[in-house]
Each structure stands twice: as C-alpha cells, then as structure tokens.
PDB file of C-alpha atoms and ligand atoms in Angstrom:
ATOM      1  CA  MET A   1     122.414  94.937 149.882  1.00 33.00           C
ATOM      2  CA  SER A   2     120.535  93.365 146.853  1.00 42.00           C
ATOM      3  CA  ALA A   3     122.255  92.921 143.177  1.00 37.00           C
ATOM      4  CA  THR A   4     120.072  95.862 142.331  1.00 41.00           C
ATOM      5  CA  ASP A   5     121.603  98.136 144.741  1.00 47.00           C
ATOM      6  CA  ARG A   6     124.821  99.796 145.115  1.00 43.00           C
ATOM      7  CA  PRO A   7     127.663  96.978 145.800  1.00 38.00           C
ATOM      8  CA  ASP A   8     129.878  99.250 147.286  1.00 38.00           C
ATOM      9  CA  SER A   9     127.965  99.468 150.898  1.00 42.00           C
ATOM     10  CA  ALA A  10     125.903  97.789 152.968  1.00 54.00           C
ATOM     11  CA  THR A  11     123.562 101.635 154.142  1.00 67.00           C
ATOM     12  CA  PHE A  12     120.739 102.584 151.550  1.00 84.00           C
ATOM     13  CA  ASP A  13     121.002 106.321 150.488  1.00 90.00           C
ATOM     14  CA  LEU A  14     117.455 107.626 149.968  1.00 94.00           C
ATOM     15  CA  THR A  15     118.265 108.858 146.853  1.00 94.00           C
ATOM     16  CA  TRP A  16     119.004 105.382 145.233  1.00 94.00           C
ATOM     17  CA  LEU A  17     116.066 103.650 147.031  1.00 96.00           C
ATOM     18  CA  ASP A  18     113.830 106.645 144.860  1.00 96.00           C
ATOM     19  CA  LEU A  19     115.592 106.006 142.028  1.00 95.00           C
ATOM     20  CA  ARG A  20     114.617 102.306 142.015  1.00 96.00           C
ATOM     21  CA  GLU A  21     111.127 102.530 143.742  1.00 97.00           C
ATOM     22  CA  PRO A  22     109.372 102.802 140.640  1.00 97.00           C
ATOM     23  CA  ALA A  23     111.334 100.243 138.550  1.00 97.00           C
ATOM     24  CA  ASP A  24     110.843  97.651 141.580  1.00 98.00           C
ATOM     25  CA  ARG A  25     106.516  98.458 141.772  1.00 97.00           C
ATOM     26  CA  ARG A  26     106.524  98.098 137.880  1.00 98.00           C
ATOM     27  CA  ALA A  27     108.333  94.401 138.910  1.00 98.00           C
ATOM     28  CA  ARG A  28     106.032  93.479 141.601  1.00 98.00           C
ATOM     29  CA  ASN A  29     104.517  90.048 141.221  1.00 98.00           C
ATOM     30  CA  GLN A  30     100.753  90.992 141.621  1.00 98.00           C
ATOM     31  CA  GLY A  31      99.386  87.565 141.059  1.00 98.00           C
ATOM     32  CA  LEU A  32     101.272  86.559 144.273  1.00 98.00           C
ATOM     33  CA  VAL A  33      99.272  89.706 145.264  1.00 98.00           C
ATOM     34  CA  THR A  34      96.163  88.499 144.367  1.00 98.00           C
ATOM     35  CA  LYS A  35      96.757  85.401 146.619  1.00 98.00           C
ATOM     36  CA  LEU A  36      97.641  87.073 149.286  1.00 98.00           C
ATOM     37  CA  ALA A  37      94.955  88.989 149.546  1.00 98.00           C
ATOM     38  CA  ASP A  38      92.598  86.462 148.952  1.00 97.00           C
ATOM     39  CA  LEU A  39      94.139  83.917 152.232  1.00 97.00           C
ATOM     40  CA  LEU A  40      94.117  87.464 154.214  1.00 96.00           C
ATOM     41  CA  ALA A  41      90.897  88.444 153.190  1.00 92.00           C
ATOM     42  CA  ALA A  42      89.654  84.087 154.084  1.00 89.00           C
ATOM     43  CA  ALA A  43      91.351  84.612 157.970  1.00 87.00           C
ATOM     44  CA  GLU A  44      90.663  85.803 160.923  1.00 80.00           C
ATOM     45  CA  HIS A  45      92.353  88.650 162.564  1.00 79.00           C
ATOM     46  CA  GLY A  46      92.692  90.204 165.924  1.00 75.00           C
ATOM     47  CA  ALA A  47      90.216  93.570 166.682  1.00 75.00           C
ATOM     48  CA  ASP A  48      92.880  95.926 165.207  1.00 80.00           C
ATOM     49  CA  GLY A  49      92.995  94.744 161.589  1.00 90.00           C
ATOM     50  CA  LEU A  50      95.926  92.680 159.671  1.00 96.00           C
ATOM     51  CA  ALA A  51      99.194  92.806 161.776  1.00 97.00           C
ATOM     52  CA  ILE A  52     102.286  93.466 158.851  1.00 98.00           C
ATOM     53  CA  VAL A  53     105.561  93.406 160.038  1.00 98.00           C
ATOM     54  CA  ASP A  54     107.902  94.835 157.253  1.00 98.00           C
ATOM     55  CA  LEU A  55     111.530  93.384 157.604  1.00 98.00           C
ATOM     56  CA  GLY A  56     114.538  95.726 156.708  1.00 98.00           C
ATOM     57  CA  ALA A  57     111.396  98.155 155.833  1.00 98.00           C
ATOM     58  CA  GLY A  58     113.989 101.697 154.778  1.00 98.00           C
ATOM     59  CA  HIS A  59     111.619 104.238 153.400  1.00 98.00           C
ATOM     60  CA  GLY A  60     108.501 102.087 153.340  1.00 98.00           C
ATOM     61  CA  ALA A  61     108.557 100.883 149.291  1.00 98.00           C
ATOM     62  CA  SER A  62     106.690  97.478 150.683  1.00 98.00           C
ATOM     63  CA  ALA A  63     103.818  99.604 152.427  1.00 98.00           C
ATOM     64  CA  ARG A  64     103.344 101.493 149.521  1.00 98.00           C
ATOM     65  CA  ALA A  65     102.814  98.994 147.217  1.00 98.00           C
ATOM     66  CA  LEU A  66     101.027  96.460 148.769  1.00 98.00           C
ATOM     67  CA  ALA A  67      98.715  98.263 151.932  1.00 98.00           C
ATOM     68  CA  PRO A  68      96.464  99.025 148.602  1.00 98.00           C
ATOM     69  CA  HIS A  69      96.035  95.960 147.552  1.00 98.00           C
ATOM     70  CA  LEU A  70      95.366  94.464 151.016  1.00 97.00           C
ATOM     71  CA  ALA A  71      91.514  94.799 153.238  1.00 95.00           C
ATOM     72  CA  GLY A  72      92.235  96.695 156.280  1.00 87.00           C
ATOM     73  CA  PRO A  73      92.072  98.003 159.207  1.00 95.00           C
ATOM     74  CA  GLN A  74      95.865  97.116 158.777  1.00 97.00           C
ATOM     75  CA  ARG A  75      98.490  98.037 161.224  1.00 97.00           C
ATOM     76  CA  TRP A  76     102.269  98.307 159.568  1.00 98.00           C
ATOM     77  CA  ILE A  77     105.292  97.804 161.592  1.00 98.00           C
ATOM     78  CA  LEU A  78     108.530  98.676 159.873  1.00 98.00           C
ATOM     79  CA  VAL A  79     111.756  97.249 161.536  1.00 98.00           C
ATOM     80  CA  ASP A  80     114.989  98.424 160.070  1.00 97.00           C
ATOM     81  CA  ARG A  81     118.775  99.398 161.290  1.00 96.00           C
ATOM     82  CA  ASP A  82     118.587 102.340 159.840  1.00 96.00           C
ATOM     83  CA  ALA A  83     116.647 105.275 161.875  1.00 97.00           C
ATOM     84  CA  ALA A  84     117.142 108.313 159.047  1.00 96.00           C
ATOM     85  CA  LEU A  85     115.277 105.710 156.568  1.00 97.00           C
ATOM     86  CA  LEU A  86     112.528 104.622 158.681  1.00 98.00           C
ATOM     87  CA  ALA A  87     111.637 108.314 159.351  1.00 97.00           C
ATOM     88  CA  ALA A  88     111.131 109.078 155.665  1.00 97.00           C
ATOM     89  CA  ALA A  89     108.989 105.985 155.907  1.00 98.00           C
ATOM     90  CA  SER A  90     106.568 107.421 158.337  1.00 96.00           C
ATOM     91  CA  GLU A  91     106.500 110.899 156.666  1.00 96.00           C
ATOM     92  CA  ARG A  92     105.627 109.112 153.107  1.00 97.00           C
ATOM     93  CA  LEU A  93     103.176 106.715 154.363  1.00 98.00           C
ATOM     94  CA  THR A  94     100.340 109.299 155.758  1.00 97.00           C
ATOM     95  CA  ASP A  95      98.367 109.124 152.766  1.00 97.00           C
ATOM     96  CA  VAL A  96      98.337 105.424 152.032  1.00 98.00           C
ATOM     97  CA  VAL A  97      95.089 103.575 152.167  1.00 98.00           C
ATOM     98  CA  ASP A  98      94.185 100.021 152.431  1.00 97.00           C
ATOM     99  CA  ALA A  99      91.707  98.277 149.771  1.00 96.00           C
ATOM    100  CA  ALA A 100      89.105 100.195 151.401  1.00 95.00           C
ATOM    101  CA  GLY A 101      90.086 103.902 151.090  1.00 97.00           C
ATOM    102  CA  ARG A 102      91.193 103.392 154.926  1.00 96.00           C
ATOM    103  CA  PRO A 103      94.347 105.114 155.992  1.00 97.00           C
ATOM    104  CA  ILE A 104      96.718 102.177 157.265  1.00 97.00           C
ATOM    105  CA  ALA A 105      98.318 102.766 160.595  1.00 97.00           C
ATOM    106  CA  VAL A 106     101.787 102.956 160.982  1.00 98.00           C
ATOM    107  CA  GLY A 107     104.293 101.933 163.287  1.00 98.00           C
ATOM    108  CA  ALA A 108     108.224 101.809 163.398  1.00 98.00           C
ATOM    109  CA  GLU A 109     111.000 100.096 165.315  1.00 97.00           C
ATOM    110  CA  VAL A 110     114.831 100.586 164.964  1.00 97.00           C
ATOM    111  CA  PHE A 111     116.258  97.263 165.474  1.00 97.00           C
ATOM    112  CA  ASP A 112     119.313  94.979 164.281  1.00 97.00           C
ATOM    113  CA  LEU A 113     117.911  92.110 162.041  1.00 97.00           C
ATOM    114  CA  ALA A 114     121.225  89.935 161.903  1.00 96.00           C
ATOM    115  CA  HIS A 115     121.766  89.926 165.592  1.00 95.00           C
ATOM    116  CA  GLY A 116     118.016  91.003 167.463  1.00 93.00           C
ATOM    117  CA  ALA A 117     115.780  88.237 167.953  1.00 94.00           C
ATOM    118  CA  LEU A 118     113.413  87.300 165.350  1.00 96.00           C
ATOM    119  CA  ASP A 119     110.491  85.992 167.163  1.00 95.00           C
ATOM    120  CA  GLU A 120     110.414  89.886 168.961  1.00 95.00           C
ATOM    121  CA  ALA A 121     111.155  91.331 165.558  1.00 96.00           C
ATOM    122  CA  ILE A 122     107.642  89.752 164.181  1.00 97.00           C
ATOM    123  CA  GLU A 123     105.449  89.238 167.540  1.00 94.00           C
ATOM    124  CA  GLY A 124     101.520  89.259 166.630  1.00 93.00           C
ATOM    125  CA  ALA A 125     102.264  89.667 162.797  1.00 97.00           C
ATOM    126  CA  ASP A 126      99.797  87.888 161.012  1.00 97.00           C
ATOM    127  CA  LEU A 127     101.982  88.952 157.518  1.00 98.00           C
ATOM    128  CA  VAL A 128     105.709  89.673 157.195  1.00 98.00           C
ATOM    129  CA  THR A 129     106.909  91.348 154.293  1.00 98.00           C
ATOM    130  CA  MET A 130     110.651  92.369 152.850  1.00 98.00           C
ATOM    131  CA  SER A 131     111.879  94.321 149.635  1.00 98.00           C
ATOM    132  CA  ALA A 132     115.340  93.644 148.061  1.00 98.00           C
ATOM    133  CA  PHE A 133     116.307  92.330 151.504  1.00 98.00           C
ATOM    134  CA  LEU A 134     116.935  88.458 151.926  1.00 98.00           C
ATOM    135  CA  ASP A 135     119.497  88.134 148.957  1.00 98.00           C
ATOM    136  CA  LEU A 136     121.597  90.361 151.958  1.00 96.00           C
ATOM    137  CA  ALA A 137     121.204  87.885 154.654  1.00 98.00           C
ATOM    138  CA  SER A 138     121.912  84.776 154.738  1.00 98.00           C
ATOM    139  CA  ARG A 139     121.269  81.353 154.951  1.00 98.00           C
ATOM    140  CA  GLY A 140     121.202  81.373 159.051  1.00 98.00           C
ATOM    141  CA  PHE A 141     118.323  84.594 158.903  1.00 98.00           C
ATOM    142  CA  ALA A 142     116.148  82.551 156.075  1.00 98.00           C
ATOM    143  CA  GLU A 143     116.002  79.714 159.041  1.00 98.00           C
ATOM    144  CA  ARG A 144     115.338  81.614 162.023  1.00 98.00           C
ATOM    145  CA  LEU A 145     112.999  83.916 160.206  1.00 98.00           C
ATOM    146  CA  ALA A 146     110.931  80.999 158.938  1.00 98.00           C
ATOM    147  CA  GLU A 147     111.140  79.146 162.694  1.00 97.00           C
ATOM    148  CA  ALA A 148     110.009  82.319 164.135  1.00 98.00           C
ATOM    149  CA  ALA A 149     106.777  82.695 161.243  1.00 98.00           C
ATOM    150  CA  ALA A 150     106.229  79.434 161.618  1.00 97.00           C
ATOM    151  CA  ALA A 151     105.330  79.867 165.125  1.00 97.00           C
ATOM    152  CA  ALA A 152     103.649  83.013 164.722  1.00 96.00           C
ATOM    153  CA  ARG A 153     101.386  80.722 162.139  1.00 96.00           C
ATOM    154  CA  ALA A 154     102.323  83.898 160.211  1.00 97.00           C
ATOM    155  CA  LEU A 155     102.356  84.306 156.056  1.00 98.00           C
ATOM    156  CA  VAL A 156     105.142  85.630 154.464  1.00 98.00           C
ATOM    157  CA  LEU A 157     105.988  87.674 151.599  1.00 98.00           C
ATOM    158  CA  ALA A 158     109.710  88.218 150.027  1.00 98.00           C
ATOM    159  CA  THR A 159     109.904  90.112 147.170  1.00 98.00           C
ATOM    160  CA  LEU A 160     112.453  91.607 144.581  1.00 98.00           C
ATOM    161  CA  SER A 161     115.449  89.227 145.464  1.00 98.00           C
ATOM    162  CA  VAL A 162     117.892  88.634 143.137  1.00 98.00           C
ATOM    163  CA  ASP A 163     118.670  85.215 141.123  1.00 98.00           C
ATOM    164  CA  GLY A 164     121.430  86.098 139.318  1.00 97.00           C
ATOM    165  CA  ARG A 165     119.859  86.802 135.744  1.00 98.00           C
ATOM    166  CA  LEU A 166     121.275  89.979 134.357  1.00 98.00           C
ATOM    167  CA  ALA A 167     121.505  90.747 130.476  1.00 97.00           C
ATOM    168  CA  ILE A 168     122.414  93.912 128.990  1.00 98.00           C
ATOM    169  CA  GLU A 169     121.245  94.688 125.132  1.00 97.00           C
ATOM    170  CA  PRO A 170     123.373  95.823 122.633  1.00 97.00           C
ATOM    171  CA  SER A 171     125.535  92.912 124.124  1.00 96.00           C
ATOM    172  CA  ASP A 172     129.179  93.649 125.043  1.00 96.00           C
ATOM    173  CA  PRO A 173     131.941  90.786 125.040  1.00 96.00           C
ATOM    174  CA  VAL A 174     132.607  91.776 128.769  1.00 97.00           C
ATOM    175  CA  ASP A 175     129.621  91.595 130.371  1.00 98.00           C
ATOM    176  CA  THR A 176     129.875  87.938 130.990  1.00 98.00           C
ATOM    177  CA  ALA A 177     132.748  88.377 132.804  1.00 98.00           C
ATOM    178  CA  ILE A 178     131.459  92.120 134.723  1.00 98.00           C
ATOM    179  CA  PHE A 179     127.626  89.926 135.475  1.00 98.00           C
ATOM    180  CA  ASP A 180     130.018  86.560 137.033  1.00 98.00           C
ATOM    181  CA  ALA A 181     132.247  88.660 139.198  1.00 98.00           C
ATOM    182  CA  PHE A 182     129.243  90.843 140.637  1.00 97.00           C
ATOM    183  CA  ASN A 183     127.019  87.493 141.375  1.00 97.00           C
ATOM    184  CA  ALA A 184     130.162  86.261 143.504  1.00 97.00           C
ATOM    185  CA  HIS A 185     130.482  89.844 144.966  1.00 96.00           C
ATOM    186  CA  MET A 186     127.108  89.835 146.309  1.00 96.00           C
ATOM    187  CA  THR A 187     127.525  86.731 148.581  1.00 97.00           C
ATOM    188  CA  ARG A 188     130.034  88.997 150.839  1.00 96.00           C
ATOM    189  CA  ASP A 189     129.269  89.473 154.344  1.00 96.00           C
ATOM    190  CA  LYS A 190     126.628  92.234 154.579  1.00 95.00           C
ATOM    191  CA  GLY A 191     126.286  91.512 159.014  1.00 95.00           C
ATOM    192  CA  PHE A 192     124.174  88.708 158.442  1.00 96.00           C
ATOM    193  CA  GLY A 193     127.733  85.726 157.505  1.00 96.00           C
ATOM    194  CA  PRO A 194     127.837  85.039 154.001  1.00 97.00           C
ATOM    195  CA  ALA A 195     125.176  86.227 151.861  1.00 98.00           C
ATOM    196  CA  LEU A 196     122.219  84.504 149.883  1.00 98.00           C
ATOM    197  CA  GLY A 197     122.811  86.998 146.884  1.00 98.00           C
ATOM    198  CA  PRO A 198     121.201  85.372 143.746  1.00 98.00           C
ATOM    199  CA  ARG A 199     120.350  81.619 145.613  1.00 98.00           C
ATOM    200  CA  ALA A 200     118.413  83.787 147.795  1.00 98.00           C
ATOM    201  CA  PRO A 201     115.321  82.768 146.318  1.00 98.00           C
ATOM    202  CA  ASP A 202     116.362  79.169 146.084  1.00 98.00           C
ATOM    203  CA  ILE A 203     117.523  78.601 149.275  1.00 98.00           C
ATOM    204  CA  ALA A 204     114.994  80.820 151.120  1.00 98.00           C
ATOM    205  CA  SER A 205     112.189  78.556 149.354  1.00 98.00           C
ATOM    206  CA  HIS A 206     113.780  74.879 150.918  1.00 98.00           C
ATOM    207  CA  VAL A 207     114.182  76.506 153.952  1.00 98.00           C
ATOM    208  CA  PHE A 208     110.486  77.401 154.551  1.00 98.00           C
ATOM    209  CA  ARG A 209     109.307  73.829 153.148  1.00 98.00           C
ATOM    210  CA  ALA A 210     111.230  72.568 155.222  1.00 98.00           C
ATOM    211  CA  ASN A 211     109.386  74.511 158.105  1.00 98.00           C
ATOM    212  CA  GLY A 212     105.797  73.461 157.180  1.00 97.00           C
ATOM    213  CA  PHE A 213     105.141  76.369 154.400  1.00 98.00           C
ATOM    214  CA  ARG A 214     103.503  75.881 150.724  1.00 98.00           C
ATOM    215  CA  VAL A 215     105.945  78.113 149.206  1.00 98.00           C
ATOM    216  CA  GLU A 216     104.856  79.546 145.332  1.00 98.00           C
ATOM    217  CA  LEU A 217     107.533  82.060 143.458  1.00 98.00           C
ATOM    218  CA  GLY A 218     106.809  84.682 140.785  1.00 98.00           C
ATOM    219  CA  ARG A 219     108.589  86.398 138.459  1.00 98.00           C
ATOM    220  CA  SER A 220     109.911  90.278 139.433  1.00 98.00           C
ATOM    221  CA  ASP A 221     112.232  90.885 136.965  1.00 98.00           C
ATOM    222  CA  TRP A 222     113.272  94.658 136.206  1.00 98.00           C
ATOM    223  CA  VAL A 223     113.136  95.090 132.696  1.00 97.00           C
ATOM    224  CA  LEU A 224     113.968  99.553 131.418  1.00 97.00           C
ATOM    225  CA  GLY A 225     114.581 100.966 128.660  1.00 96.00           C
ATOM    226  CA  PRO A 226     115.561 104.462 127.634  1.00 95.00           C
ATOM    227  CA  GLU A 227     112.885 106.461 130.463  1.00 94.00           C
ATOM    228  CA  ASP A 228     115.093 104.577 133.062  1.00 95.00           C
ATOM    229  CA  ALA A 229     118.654 105.970 132.062  1.00 95.00           C
ATOM    230  CA  GLY A 230     119.040 107.416 135.295  1.00 95.00           C
ATOM    231  CA  LEU A 231     118.642 104.345 136.914  1.00 96.00           C
ATOM    232  CA  ALA A 232     120.350 102.144 134.350  1.00 97.00           C
ATOM    233  CA  ALA A 233     123.491 104.445 135.008  1.00 96.00           C
ATOM    234  CA  ALA A 234     123.362 103.697 138.684  1.00 96.00           C
ATOM    235  CA  LEU A 235     123.318  99.727 137.793  1.00 96.00           C
ATOM    236  CA  VAL A 236     126.656 100.513 135.758  1.00 97.00           C
ATOM    237  CA  ASP A 237     128.744 102.249 138.107  1.00 96.00           C
ATOM    238  CA  GLY A 238     127.700  99.276 140.899  1.00 95.00           C
ATOM    239  CA  TRP A 239     128.050  96.515 138.589  1.00 97.00           C
ATOM    240  CA  ALA A 240     131.704  98.082 137.610  1.00 97.00           C
ATOM    241  CA  THR A 241     132.608  99.287 141.543  1.00 96.00           C
ATOM    242  CA  ALA A 242     131.654  95.710 142.325  1.00 96.00           C
ATOM    243  CA  ALA A 243     133.439  93.499 140.066  1.00 97.00           C
ATOM    244  CA  ALA A 244     136.719  95.913 140.248  1.00 97.00           C
ATOM    245  CA  GLU A 245     136.433  95.074 144.417  1.00 96.00           C
ATOM    246  CA  THR A 246     136.525  91.096 143.384  1.00 96.00           C
ATOM    247  CA  ASP A 247     139.562  91.274 140.787  1.00 94.00           C
ATOM    248  CA  LEU A 248     138.370  89.032 138.911  1.00 97.00           C
ATOM    249  CA  VAL A 249     138.048  91.237 135.963  1.00 97.00           C
ATOM    250  CA  ASP A 250     140.721  92.059 133.688  1.00 97.00           C
ATOM    251  CA  ARG A 251     141.365  96.187 134.608  1.00 97.00           C
ATOM    252  CA  THR A 252     141.850  97.829 131.314  1.00 98.00           C
ATOM    253  CA  ALA A 253     139.042  95.976 129.886  1.00 98.00           C
ATOM    254  CA  LEU A 254     136.615  97.068 132.974  1.00 97.00           C
ATOM    255  CA  ALA A 255     137.811 100.525 132.764  1.00 98.00           C
ATOM    256  CA  ARG A 256     136.638 100.411 129.248  1.00 98.00           C
ATOM    257  CA  TRP A 257     133.742  98.606 129.519  1.00 98.00           C
ATOM    258  CA  ARG A 258     132.868 100.850 132.471  1.00 97.00           C
ATOM    259  CA  GLU A 259     133.011 104.135 130.156  1.00 97.00           C
ATOM    260  CA  ARG A 260     131.256 102.957 126.874  1.00 97.00           C
ATOM    261  CA  ARG A 261     128.050 101.462 128.947  1.00 97.00           C
ATOM    262  CA  ALA A 262     127.820 104.491 130.474  1.00 97.00           C
ATOM    263  CA  ALA A 263     128.009 106.710 128.049  1.00 96.00           C
ATOM    264  CA  GLU A 264     124.961 104.037 126.448  1.00 97.00           C
ATOM    265  CA  ALA A 265     123.310 104.483 129.475  1.00 96.00           C
ATOM    266  CA  ALA A 266     123.272 107.949 130.037  1.00 94.00           C
ATOM    267  CA  ALA A 267     121.744 108.122 126.003  1.00 94.00           C
ATOM    268  CA  GLY A 268     119.219 105.698 127.022  1.00 94.00           C
ATOM    269  CA  ARG A 269     120.210 103.217 124.355  1.00 96.00           C
ATOM    270  CA  LEU A 270     120.604 100.012 126.821  1.00 97.00           C
ATOM    271  CA  ARG A 271     117.703  97.924 127.787  1.00 98.00           C
ATOM    272  CA  ILE A 272     118.896  96.456 130.720  1.00 98.00           C
ATOM    273  CA  VAL A 273     116.909  93.172 132.583  1.00 98.00           C
ATOM    274  CA  VAL A 274     117.559  92.285 136.430  1.00 98.00           C
ATOM    275  CA  GLY A 275     116.456  89.000 137.259  1.00 98.00           C
ATOM    276  CA  HIS A 276     113.993  88.516 140.525  1.00 98.00           C
ATOM    277  CA  LEU A 277     111.685  86.506 142.140  1.00 98.00           C
ATOM    278  CA  ASP A 278     109.291  86.850 144.815  1.00 98.00           C
ATOM    279  CA  MET A 279     108.592  84.159 147.464  1.00 98.00           C
ATOM    280  CA  LEU A 280     104.782  83.945 149.180  1.00 98.00           C
ATOM    281  CA  ALA A 281     105.267  81.204 151.560  1.00 98.00           C
ATOM    282  CA  VAL A 282     101.765  79.998 153.888  1.00 98.00           C
ATOM    283  CA  PRO A 283     102.070  78.429 156.970  1.00 97.00           C
ATOM    284  CA  THR A 284     100.516  75.030 156.278  1.00 94.00           C
ATOM    285  CA  ILE A 285      99.392  74.611 159.777  1.00 70.00           C
ATOM    286  CA  ARG A 286      97.308  77.906 160.437  1.00 61.00           C
TER     287      ARG A 286
HETATM  288  C1  SAM B   1     118.056  97.202 149.757  1.00 92.28           C
HETATM  289  S1  SAM B   1     117.411  97.921 151.084  1.00 92.28           S
HETATM  290  C2  SAM B   1     115.889  98.121 151.201  1.00 92.28           C
HETATM  291  C3  SAM B   1     114.324  98.651 151.256  1.00 92.28           C
HETATM  292  C4  SAM B   1     112.874  98.660 151.157  1.00 92.28           C
HETATM  293  N1  SAM B   1     112.665  97.597 151.828  1.00 92.28           N
HETATM  294  C5  SAM B   1     112.734  98.463 150.188  1.00 92.28           C
HETATM  295  O1  SAM B   1     112.435  97.790 149.510  1.00 92.28           O
HETATM  296  O2  SAM B   1     112.814  99.765 149.555  1.00 92.28           O
HETATM  297  C6  SAM B   1     117.567  97.468 152.593  1.00 92.28           C
HETATM  298  C7  SAM B   1     117.317  97.497 153.788  1.00 92.28           C
HETATM  299  O3  SAM B   1     117.437  96.879 155.114  1.00 92.28           O
HETATM  300  C8  SAM B   1     118.164  97.767 156.014  1.00 92.28           C
HETATM  301  N2  SAM B   1     119.140  96.493 156.662  1.00 92.28           N
HETATM  302  C9  SAM B   1     120.217  96.048 155.988  1.00 92.28           C
HETATM  303  N3  SAM B   1     120.540  95.530 157.082  1.00 92.28           N
HETATM  304  C10 SAM B   1     119.692  95.275 158.095  1.00 92.28           C
HETATM  305  C11 SAM B   1     120.080  94.908 159.696  1.00 92.28           C
HETATM  306  N4  SAM B   1     120.720  94.034 159.869  1.00 92.28           N
HETATM  307  N5  SAM B   1     119.099  94.952 160.553  1.00 92.28           N
HETATM  308  C12 SAM B   1     118.172  96.136 160.075  1.00 92.28           C
HETATM  309  N6  SAM B   1     117.729  95.814 159.042  1.00 92.28           N
HETATM  310  C13 SAM B   1     118.956  96.318 157.890  1.00 92.28           C
HETATM  311  C14 SAM B   1     118.758  98.354 155.415  1.00 92.28           C
HETATM  312  O4  SAM B   1     118.692  99.729 156.577  1.00 92.28           O
HETATM  313  C15 SAM B   1     117.848  98.850 153.960  1.00 92.28           C
HETATM  314  O5  SAM B   1     116.608 100.028 154.521  1.00 92.28           O
END
C-alpha cells in the first residue's frame, strides 16, 4: 500500500490503480528520468539490450511511463505477488515502445517480495524500478534490495514514495488530525514488517548511500484539481477510513469531516497536494 492508496487493505484492485495512473504520470520526476536515460545510454548492456525488473509492478504503470523515455531494445520483467494484476499488465503493454519506437519485450513473475530472495528477483537486471511500492515495504526490505542491487551493479529508480506532506484547499480545522492519523496508519505492517510509510525516501536514501550508491531525490507530488474529482473522493474516503482505524481522531469530528469533504470532492471544489519523492540510486562501482 502507498499513502495514496486505499489505506484499508494491502491488496490493490485494478480500478484503483487505473484511477491513480494519470495523476502518477503527471507527477513523475522527469529530470530524474532524463538522467537515468543518459546513464543507461552511456553504459554497455547484454546482447538482448536493457534488462529492467519492476518490483510490485501491479498493472504495469512503471513500464508504460518509463519505456518510451529509454533507449532499447528493452526487456522488462514485472514482479508482483498478484497474478491477476500481472495478467492485466501483460495485456496492457502490448503497444508500448522504447525511445526509438521499437516494441518492448515483457515477461511476468508471480513472486512474494516480502519473503523471496531479492538477488533472485533482480537477477540480470541493469535497472530495477518500482512505483508506489517502497513506502509499503520495510527498512529490512530496503537493506536487502540495496545489497542485491549493489551486487548486481544495477541502477534503481524508486518512484512515487510518499513523504508525509498532505494538504487540502480550502483548509478545514480537522485536516491536521486526520493527516497525522493517516501518516501513523501508513507505518502499519503490509507484510514486510513495520512499513516505511512517509519515511521511505529518507530511510531508503540513507540505506542506498551506505551500500555505495549515489542517490538523488526529486519531487513527484500529486497536485489534484477539479478534473480529478474521482481520485479526490477516493482519497478522502481512504484517509477517513485509515484515521478511524487508528482511534486517534474524535469519531464525531471524523464523521462530519468525511461528509463535508466527500461533498466537496464530488463537486470538484478541492485542491489536494500529496507529497511524493522519486529516488534514483546509481552504483558508484559499475
Ligand atoms: C500501490 S500498488 C503499485 C502498483 C504499480 N507499481 C503502480 O505504480 O501502479 C503496490 C503493488 O505492490 C504489490 N505488492 C504488495 N506487496 C507485495 C509483495 N509482498 N510481493 C510482491 N508484490 C507486492 C501489490 O500487489 C501491488 O501491485
């Protein structure tokens, strides 16, 4: 789960991933993508071209967003524990091309990243990507990933990790209590141990630097307006549900906030900012 995902479950339905994909696409940090593309273009790859492993791939959003910006040929392996999402991803990537307009090759692997060996999951990768995934994993996962990526000399691009910044305009006196409760809820175990939640960018940067990577962070905030009414309504609902589960907010105040905010979201009257950071980690010994 990511802070921008429905906080009531650690499973992800296709409807929700579809709802968030346009906002994710607008938010992705293009400066880091350009740097990544330049680094990969300057490096040597195997005979089959660039090997990319996408962790927690869901319905394939990372490949759709990144492949057209990177030189080819490209071979993507999508890794997720949810076979149905991977099946949807394979169907939805058939017309995706690399920067030169050539189709990308796509494979999928059902794999539990909380328990499986990460050196197996990323074997042969030049680049490891993930999107809206790191914040639901744990510090232990970040450490195992950094070790495996260092051993493989792979670059890592972890996009759309929440950093705890949340804002709604017009503001409401109960917002801060809801956001604090939601950020606390984000650190609950999603299968990897206590989740990194809003500290994901900070902790992962530290862990990757300690494993010999040069790390750069770039903002990838969601900025939602009237045209994102469906996503805004889903966020308000998810935040309220999570806050209720923490028991940190007065129940009556929470119920009234949910009602007010749901009506405003449906009417397209909210401007919402959800803070995210993208992280590019480059091994210093390549
Ligand atoms: C918020 S979704 C992000 C999906 C996709 N990367 C995107 O940007 O749309 C998180 C994904 O992580 C996957 N996931 C969660 N826990 C996992 C685990 N232990 N092993 C493998 N995948 C996992 C979920 O199935 C889901 O597809």
